[in-house]
Coordinates of C-alpha atoms in Angstrom, one line a residue:
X181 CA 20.3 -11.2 -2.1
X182 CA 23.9 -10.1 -3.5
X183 CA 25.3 -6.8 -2.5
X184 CA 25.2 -3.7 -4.8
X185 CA 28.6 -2.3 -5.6
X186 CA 30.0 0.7 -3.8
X187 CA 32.1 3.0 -5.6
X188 CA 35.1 4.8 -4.3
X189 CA 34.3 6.7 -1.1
X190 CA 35.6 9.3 1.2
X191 CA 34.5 10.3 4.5
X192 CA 34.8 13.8 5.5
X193 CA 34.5 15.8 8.5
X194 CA 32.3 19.6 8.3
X195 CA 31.5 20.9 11.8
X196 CA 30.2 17.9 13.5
X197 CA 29.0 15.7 10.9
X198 CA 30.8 13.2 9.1
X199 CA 29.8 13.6 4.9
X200 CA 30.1 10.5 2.6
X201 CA 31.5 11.4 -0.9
X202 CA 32.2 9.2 -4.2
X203 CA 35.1 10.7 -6.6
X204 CA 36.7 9.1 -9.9
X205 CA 40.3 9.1 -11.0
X206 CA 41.8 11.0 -13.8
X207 CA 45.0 10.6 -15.5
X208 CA 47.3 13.4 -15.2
X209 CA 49.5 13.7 -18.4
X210 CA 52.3 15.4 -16.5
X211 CA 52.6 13.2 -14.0
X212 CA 51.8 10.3 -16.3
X213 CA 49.3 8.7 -13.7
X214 CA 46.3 9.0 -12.3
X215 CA 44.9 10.9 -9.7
X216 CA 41.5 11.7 -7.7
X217 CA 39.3 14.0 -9.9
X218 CA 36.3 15.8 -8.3
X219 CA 34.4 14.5 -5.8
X220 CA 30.5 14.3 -5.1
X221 CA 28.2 13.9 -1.8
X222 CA 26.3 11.3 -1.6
X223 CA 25.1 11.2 1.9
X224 CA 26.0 10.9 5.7
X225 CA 27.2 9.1 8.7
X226 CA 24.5 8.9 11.0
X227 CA 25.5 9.5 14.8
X228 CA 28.1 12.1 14.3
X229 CA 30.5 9.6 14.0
X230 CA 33.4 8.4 11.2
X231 CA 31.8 5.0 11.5
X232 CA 28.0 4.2 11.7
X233 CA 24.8 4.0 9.4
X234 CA 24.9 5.6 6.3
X235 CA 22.2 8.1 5.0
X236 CA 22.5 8.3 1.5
X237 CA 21.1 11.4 -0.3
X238 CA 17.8 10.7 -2.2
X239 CA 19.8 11.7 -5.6
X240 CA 22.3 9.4 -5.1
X241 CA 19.7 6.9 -4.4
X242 CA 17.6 7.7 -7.5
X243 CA 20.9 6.9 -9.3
X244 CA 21.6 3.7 -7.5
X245 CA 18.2 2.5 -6.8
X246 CA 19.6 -0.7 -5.1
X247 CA 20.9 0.5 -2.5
X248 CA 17.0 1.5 -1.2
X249 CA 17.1 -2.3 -0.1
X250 CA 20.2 -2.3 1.8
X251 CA 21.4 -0.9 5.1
X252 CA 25.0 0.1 4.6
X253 CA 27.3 0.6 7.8
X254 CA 30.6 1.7 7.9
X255 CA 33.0 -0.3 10.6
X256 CA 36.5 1.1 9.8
X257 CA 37.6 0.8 6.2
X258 CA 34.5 -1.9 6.0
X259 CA 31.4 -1.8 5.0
X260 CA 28.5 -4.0 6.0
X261 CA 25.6 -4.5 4.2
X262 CA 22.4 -5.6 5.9
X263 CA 19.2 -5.8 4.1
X264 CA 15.7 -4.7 4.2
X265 CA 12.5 -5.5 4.4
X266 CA 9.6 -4.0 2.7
X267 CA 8.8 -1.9 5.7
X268 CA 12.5 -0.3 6.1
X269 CA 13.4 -2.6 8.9
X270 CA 16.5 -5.0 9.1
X271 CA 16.2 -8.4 10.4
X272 CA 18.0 -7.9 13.7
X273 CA 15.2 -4.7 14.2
X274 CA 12.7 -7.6 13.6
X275 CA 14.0 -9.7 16.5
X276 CA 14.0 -6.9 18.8
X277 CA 10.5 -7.1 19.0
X278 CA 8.8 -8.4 21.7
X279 CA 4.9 -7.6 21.4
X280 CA 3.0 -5.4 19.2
X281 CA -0.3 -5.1 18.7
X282 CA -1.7 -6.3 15.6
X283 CA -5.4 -7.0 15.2
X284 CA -6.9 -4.0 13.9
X285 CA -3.6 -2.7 11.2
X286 CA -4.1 -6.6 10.1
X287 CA -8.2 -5.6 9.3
X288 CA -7.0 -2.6 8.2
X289 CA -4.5 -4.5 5.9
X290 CA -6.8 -6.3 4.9
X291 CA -9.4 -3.5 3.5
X292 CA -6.3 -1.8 1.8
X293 CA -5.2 -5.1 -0.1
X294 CA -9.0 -5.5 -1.5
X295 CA -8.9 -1.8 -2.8
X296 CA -6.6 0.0 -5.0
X297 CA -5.4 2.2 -1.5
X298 CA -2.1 0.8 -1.6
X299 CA -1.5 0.8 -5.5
X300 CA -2.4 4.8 -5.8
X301 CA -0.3 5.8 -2.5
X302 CA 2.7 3.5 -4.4
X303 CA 2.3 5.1 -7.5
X304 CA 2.0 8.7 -5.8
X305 CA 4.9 8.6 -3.3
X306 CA 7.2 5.8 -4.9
X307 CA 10.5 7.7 -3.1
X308 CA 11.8 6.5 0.3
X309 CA 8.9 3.9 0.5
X310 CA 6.6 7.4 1.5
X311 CA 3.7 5.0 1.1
X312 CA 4.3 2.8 3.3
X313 CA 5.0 5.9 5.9
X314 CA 1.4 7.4 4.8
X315 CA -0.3 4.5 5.4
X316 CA 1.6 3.5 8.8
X317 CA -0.2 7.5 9.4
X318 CA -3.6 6.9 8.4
X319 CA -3.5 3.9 10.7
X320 CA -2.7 5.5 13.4
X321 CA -5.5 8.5 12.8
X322 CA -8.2 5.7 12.3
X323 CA -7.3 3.9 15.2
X324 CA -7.3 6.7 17.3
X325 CA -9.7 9.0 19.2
X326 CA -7.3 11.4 19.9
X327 CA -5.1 11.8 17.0
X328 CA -2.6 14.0 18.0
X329 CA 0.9 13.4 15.5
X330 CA 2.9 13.9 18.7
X331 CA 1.6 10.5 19.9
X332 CA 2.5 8.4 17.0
X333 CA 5.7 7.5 18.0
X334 CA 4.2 6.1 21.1
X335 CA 1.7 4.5 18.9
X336 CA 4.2 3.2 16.8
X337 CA 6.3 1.3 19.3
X338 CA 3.7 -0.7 20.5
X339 CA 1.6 -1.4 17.2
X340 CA 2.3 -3.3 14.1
X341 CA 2.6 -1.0 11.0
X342 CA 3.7 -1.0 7.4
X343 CA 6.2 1.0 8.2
X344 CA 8.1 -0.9 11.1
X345 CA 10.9 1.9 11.7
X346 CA 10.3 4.9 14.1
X347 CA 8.6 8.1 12.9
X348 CA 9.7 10.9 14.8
X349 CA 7.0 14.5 14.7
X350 CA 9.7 15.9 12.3
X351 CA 9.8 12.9 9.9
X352 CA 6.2 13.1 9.9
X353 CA 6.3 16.3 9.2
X354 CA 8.6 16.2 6.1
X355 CA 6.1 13.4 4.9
X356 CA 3.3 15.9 5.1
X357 CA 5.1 18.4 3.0
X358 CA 5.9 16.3 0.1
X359 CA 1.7 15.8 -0.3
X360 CA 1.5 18.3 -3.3
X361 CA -1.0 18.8 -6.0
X362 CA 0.8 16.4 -8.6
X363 CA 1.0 13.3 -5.6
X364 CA -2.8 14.1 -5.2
X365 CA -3.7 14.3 -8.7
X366 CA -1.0 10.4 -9.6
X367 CA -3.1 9.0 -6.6
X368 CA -6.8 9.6 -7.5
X369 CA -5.5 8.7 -11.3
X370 CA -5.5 5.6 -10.2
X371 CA -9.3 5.5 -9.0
X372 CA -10.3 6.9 -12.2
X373 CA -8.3 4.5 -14.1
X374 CA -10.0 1.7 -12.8
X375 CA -13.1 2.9 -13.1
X376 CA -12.8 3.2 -16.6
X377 CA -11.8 -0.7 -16.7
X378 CA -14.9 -1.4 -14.9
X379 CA -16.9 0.6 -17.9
X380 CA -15.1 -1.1 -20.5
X381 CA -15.4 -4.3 -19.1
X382 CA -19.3 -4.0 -18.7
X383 CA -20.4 -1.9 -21.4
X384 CA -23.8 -0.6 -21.3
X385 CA -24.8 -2.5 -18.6
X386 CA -23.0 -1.3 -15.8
X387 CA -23.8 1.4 -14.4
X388 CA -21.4 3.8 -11.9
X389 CA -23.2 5.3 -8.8
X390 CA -21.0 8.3 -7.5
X391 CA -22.3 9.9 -4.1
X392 CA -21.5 13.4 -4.2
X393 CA -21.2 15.3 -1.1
X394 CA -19.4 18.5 0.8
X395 CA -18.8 19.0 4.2
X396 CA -17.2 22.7 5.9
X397 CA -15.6 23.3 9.2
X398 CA -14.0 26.0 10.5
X399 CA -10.3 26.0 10.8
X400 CA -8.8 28.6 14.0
X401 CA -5.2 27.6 12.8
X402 CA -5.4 29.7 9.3
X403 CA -7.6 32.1 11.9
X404 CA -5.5 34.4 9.9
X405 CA -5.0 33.9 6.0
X406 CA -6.6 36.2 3.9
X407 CA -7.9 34.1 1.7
X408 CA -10.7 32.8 3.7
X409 CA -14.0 33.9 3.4
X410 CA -15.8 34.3 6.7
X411 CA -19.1 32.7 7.3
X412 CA -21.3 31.7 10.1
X413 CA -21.4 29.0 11.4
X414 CA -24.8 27.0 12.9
X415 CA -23.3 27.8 16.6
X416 CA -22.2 31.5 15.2
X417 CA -18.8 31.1 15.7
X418 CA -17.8 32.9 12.8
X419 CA -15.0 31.5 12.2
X420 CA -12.9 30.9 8.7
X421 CA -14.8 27.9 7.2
X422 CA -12.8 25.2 4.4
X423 CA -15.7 23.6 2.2
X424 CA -14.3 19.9 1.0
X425 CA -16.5 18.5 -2.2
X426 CA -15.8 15.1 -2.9
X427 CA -17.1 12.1 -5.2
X428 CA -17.5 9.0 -3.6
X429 CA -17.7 5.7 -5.7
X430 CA -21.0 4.0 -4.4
X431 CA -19.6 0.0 -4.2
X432 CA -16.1 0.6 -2.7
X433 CA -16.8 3.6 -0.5
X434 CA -13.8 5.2 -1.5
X435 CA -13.5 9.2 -3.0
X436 CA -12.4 9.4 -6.5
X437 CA -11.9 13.0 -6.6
X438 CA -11.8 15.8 -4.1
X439 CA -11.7 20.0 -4.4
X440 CA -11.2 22.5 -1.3
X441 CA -12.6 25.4 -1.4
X442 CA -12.7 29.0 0.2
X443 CA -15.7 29.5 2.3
X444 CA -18.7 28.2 1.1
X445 CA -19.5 26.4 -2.1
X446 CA -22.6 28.0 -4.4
X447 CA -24.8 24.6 -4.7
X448 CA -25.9 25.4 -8.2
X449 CA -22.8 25.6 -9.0
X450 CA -21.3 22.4 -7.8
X451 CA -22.2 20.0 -10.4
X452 CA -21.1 22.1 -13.0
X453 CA -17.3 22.2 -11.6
X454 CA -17.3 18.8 -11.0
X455 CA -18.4 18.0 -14.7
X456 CA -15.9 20.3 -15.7
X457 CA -13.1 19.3 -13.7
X458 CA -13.5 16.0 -14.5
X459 CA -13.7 16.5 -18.0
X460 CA -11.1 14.2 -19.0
X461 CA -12.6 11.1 -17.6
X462 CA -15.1 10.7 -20.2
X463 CA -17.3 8.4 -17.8
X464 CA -20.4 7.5 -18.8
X465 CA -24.0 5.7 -17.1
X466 CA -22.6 7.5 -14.2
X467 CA -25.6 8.2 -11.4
X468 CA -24.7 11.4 -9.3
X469 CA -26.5 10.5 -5.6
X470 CA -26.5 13.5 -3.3
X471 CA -28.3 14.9 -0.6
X472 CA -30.5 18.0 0.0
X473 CA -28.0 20.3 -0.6
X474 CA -27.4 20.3 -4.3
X475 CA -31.3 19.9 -5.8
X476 CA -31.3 22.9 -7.5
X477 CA -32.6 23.2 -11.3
X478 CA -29.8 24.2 -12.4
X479 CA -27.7 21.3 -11.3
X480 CA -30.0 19.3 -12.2
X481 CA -30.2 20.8 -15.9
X482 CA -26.6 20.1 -15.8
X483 CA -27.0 16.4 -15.2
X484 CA -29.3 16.2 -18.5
X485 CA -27.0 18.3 -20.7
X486 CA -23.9 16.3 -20.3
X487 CA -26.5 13.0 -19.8
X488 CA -25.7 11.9 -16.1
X489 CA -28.1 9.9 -14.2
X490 CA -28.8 11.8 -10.8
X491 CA -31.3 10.9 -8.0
X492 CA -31.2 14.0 -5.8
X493 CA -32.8 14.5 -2.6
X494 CA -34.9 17.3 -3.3
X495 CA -34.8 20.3 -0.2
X496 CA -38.5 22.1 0.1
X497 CA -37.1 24.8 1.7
X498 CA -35.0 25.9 -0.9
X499 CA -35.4 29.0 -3.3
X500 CA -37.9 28.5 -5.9
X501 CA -38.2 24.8 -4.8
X502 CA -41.1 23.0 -7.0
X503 CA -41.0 20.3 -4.4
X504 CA -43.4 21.7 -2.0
X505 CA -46.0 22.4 -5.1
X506 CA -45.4 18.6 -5.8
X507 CA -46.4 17.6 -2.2
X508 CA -49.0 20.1 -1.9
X509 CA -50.7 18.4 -5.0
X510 CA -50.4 14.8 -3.4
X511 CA -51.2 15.5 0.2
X512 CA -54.5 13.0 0.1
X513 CA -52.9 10.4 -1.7
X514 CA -50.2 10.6 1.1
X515 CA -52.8 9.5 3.3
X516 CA -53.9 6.7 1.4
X517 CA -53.8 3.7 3.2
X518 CA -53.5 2.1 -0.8
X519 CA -50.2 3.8 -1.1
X520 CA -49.0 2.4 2.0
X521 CA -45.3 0.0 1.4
X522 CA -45.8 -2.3 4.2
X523 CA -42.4 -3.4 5.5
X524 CA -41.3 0.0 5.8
X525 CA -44.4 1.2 6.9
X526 CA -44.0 4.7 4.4
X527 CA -46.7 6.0 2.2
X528 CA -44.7 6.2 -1.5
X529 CA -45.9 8.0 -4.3
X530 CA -44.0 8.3 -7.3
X531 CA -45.0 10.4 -10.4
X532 CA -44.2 11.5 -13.9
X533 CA -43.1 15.1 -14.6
X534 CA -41.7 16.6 -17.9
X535 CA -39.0 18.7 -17.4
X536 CA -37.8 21.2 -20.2
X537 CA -34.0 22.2 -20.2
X538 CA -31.8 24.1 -22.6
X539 CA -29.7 21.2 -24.2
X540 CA -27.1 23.0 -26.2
X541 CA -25.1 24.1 -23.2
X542 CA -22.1 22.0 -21.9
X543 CA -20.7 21.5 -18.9
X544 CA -21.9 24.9 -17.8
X545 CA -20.9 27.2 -20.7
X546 CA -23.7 29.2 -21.9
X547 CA -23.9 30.1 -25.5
X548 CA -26.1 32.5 -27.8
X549 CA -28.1 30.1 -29.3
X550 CA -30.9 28.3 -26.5
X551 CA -32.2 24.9 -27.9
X552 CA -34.9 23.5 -25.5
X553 CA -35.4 19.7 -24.8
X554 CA -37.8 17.8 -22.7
X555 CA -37.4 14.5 -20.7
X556 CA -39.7 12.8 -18.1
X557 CA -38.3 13.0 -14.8
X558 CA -39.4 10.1 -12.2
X559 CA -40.2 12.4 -8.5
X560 CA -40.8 9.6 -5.5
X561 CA -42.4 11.0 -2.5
X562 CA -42.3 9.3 0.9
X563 CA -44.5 10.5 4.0
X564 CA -43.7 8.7 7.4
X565 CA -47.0 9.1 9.4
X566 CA -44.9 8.7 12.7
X567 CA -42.3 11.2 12.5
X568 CA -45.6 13.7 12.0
X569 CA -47.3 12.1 15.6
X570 CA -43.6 12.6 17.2
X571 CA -43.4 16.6 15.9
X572 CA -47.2 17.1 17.0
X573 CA -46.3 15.3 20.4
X574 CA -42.9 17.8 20.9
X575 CA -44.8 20.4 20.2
X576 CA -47.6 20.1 22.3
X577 CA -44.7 19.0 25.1
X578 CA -43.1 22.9 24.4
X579 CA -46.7 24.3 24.2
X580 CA -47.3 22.9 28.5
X581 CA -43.9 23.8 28.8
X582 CA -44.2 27.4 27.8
X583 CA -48.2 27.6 29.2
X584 CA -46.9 26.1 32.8
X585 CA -43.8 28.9 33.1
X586 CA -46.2 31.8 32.0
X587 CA -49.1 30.4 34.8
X588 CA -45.9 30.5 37.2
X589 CA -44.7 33.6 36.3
X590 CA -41.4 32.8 34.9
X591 CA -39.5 34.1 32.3
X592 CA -39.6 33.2 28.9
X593 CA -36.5 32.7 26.8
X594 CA -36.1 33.5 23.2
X595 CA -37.4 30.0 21.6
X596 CA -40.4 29.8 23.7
X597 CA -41.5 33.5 23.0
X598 CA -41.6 32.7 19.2
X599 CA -43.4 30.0 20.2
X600 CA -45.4 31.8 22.1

């Protein structure tokens, strides 16, 4: 590989750093010759000496791109060029090493070379080879029960990573600050993008299954900011809770598309921001696949206006659930040794309902004018026979328990007086 071209340099000393600057000459018509005109820094001597490695500045580097694939040392009034490898490293780093660890980063090398992981984190953090540092991250957070940033470097010099050079908590730090809204939005681009290929390239009869999902969790760090709603949590913590809704493609396993929200999200409302958000994708014979949490009417009214396939799990407990009518209405039949799938040993019922729906509204917007539409829906109802001899058995287990501390005299505690 031939060396890039330096241009003129001076080295100068501020406090106790050594600064690298580049200058061009002028001609000076008095003195009918030319002369040093302004100078410009373009980086620094690393090791707070006149020689060492130099550090360019990243808009130095975005003029001379070349120079990304070179290490450039100055040794008195030379300078030695030594280059890189993909991972930032120079061949004598390379032969340094004694023994890393390898195994698992290969797998996970592996996994990111048959997905487009490693083409969205290029295309998102293209500068300083930031990908390669992310990745090298995520590695480490995988592989790692206790994933503590302040143990990387640790990590780091005994693993093999994309990113072979050391990462110290502050580096990591400034690679976490550079993960903005626009790097977010350029990475998951490049999801969408190819899931658009796959629909062009199989038409009609492909079909896109998206799992859509949330999760919350309490965060004590932002304890503080005031623009988190507080909720309870199932243990009553009451603690700030950060609700994360994301769309998962079904095939790949990999999310598409992501939103974090304050508190908790309204499930009726979810599918309708989602639609809307991702407006711009124009997929279609998408199937939405979620759990219990988003079976709501309205969402699914949503999936029929903007014509998404959905198969929801349907929660009975819910408000104004028509589940519970439908299973009322089918209780024999669930018994029915006729209805019985024998591998899995469930009683399945499936049946037809028509469902009416305002069709005039998009992606959530409600207008004046109220055109209804029908469609047949397709409801599937399972029963498991066991998991209903395993409640009745724990609850006659609590019934002894709570009959055998009343005939001894003990105390009851909360649970067993309601059961009581």
């Amino acid at each position: 590989m031939e060396n890039p071209k330096l241009p003129p340099i001076l080295v100068n000393k501020a406090g106790s750093v050594y600064y690298v600057y580049t200058y061009k000459n002028v001609w000076d018509r008095e003195l009918k010759r030319s002369k040093r005109g302004e100078s410009k820094k373009i980086g620094k001597i690393l090791g707070g000496q006149k020689d060492g490695v130099i550090c360019f500045d990243e808009s130095f580097l975005q003029e001379r791109p070349e120079f990304r694939s070179f290490q450039v040392e100055r040794k008195g009034k030379e300078y030695v060029f030594t280059p890189l490898n993909e991972s930032g490293t120079t061949l004598t780093q390379l032969q340094e090493v004694k023994q890393l660890h390898a195994g698992a980063t290969w797998a996970l090398d592996q996994l990111v070379a048959q997905s487009p992981v490693g083409e969205a984190l290029k295309w998102a953090f293209p500068q300083r080879r930031d990908y390669l540092k992310i990745l090298s991250i995520c590695y480490f957070i995988i592989l790692n029960q206790d994933n503590n940033i302040s143990k990387y470097e640790t990590f780091a010099e005994v693993t093999r990573l994309p990113w072979g050079a050391p990462l110290a908590p502050s580096s990591i730090s400034r690679v976490f600050r550079k993960i903005r809204n626009q790097q977010i939005e350029t990475y998951f681009s490049v999801f969408r993008d190819e899931l658009l290929e796959q629909q062009e390239k199989y038409g009609d009869k492909n079909e896109i299954t998206l799992a859509l999902d949330s999760t919350s969790g309490s965060n004590y760090v932002i304890n503080n900011l005031l623009n988190l709603e507080r909720h309870r949590y199932e243990d009553e913590d009451n603690l700030p809770l950060i609700n994360l809704l994301a769309l998962t493609e079904y095939e790949s396993g990999i999310a598409f598309f992501y939103r974090a929200y304050d508190g908790k999200v309204p499930a009726a409302k979810t599918v309708s921001q989602v639609i809307s958000e991702n407006a711009g994708l124009s997929l279609k014979n998408v199937v939405f696949v979620s759990d219990k949490g988003y079976s709501d009417a309205k969402n699914i009214n949503d999936c029929l206006r903007n014509k998404l396939g959905f198969l929801f799990n349907v929660q009975c407990a819910m408000p104004d659930s028509f589940a519970q009518e439908l299973i009322d209405g089918e209780k024999e039949n669930l018994r029915d040794l006729n209805r019985m799938d024998w591998l899995t040993k469930v009683f399945q019922i499936t049946k037809e309902i028509n469902w009416t729906f305002e069709s005039d509204l998009v992606e959530g917007q409600v207008t004046s004018k109220k055109t209804k539409e029908s469609t047949i829906l397709y409801w599937h109802i399972y029963f498991n026979r066991q998991f209903v001899e395993n409640a009745r058995q724990g609850l006659i287990e609590r019934i002894d328990r709570v009959r055998e501390k009343i005939y001894n005299g003990e105390e009851l505690d909360e649970n067993e007086l309601t059961l009581l």
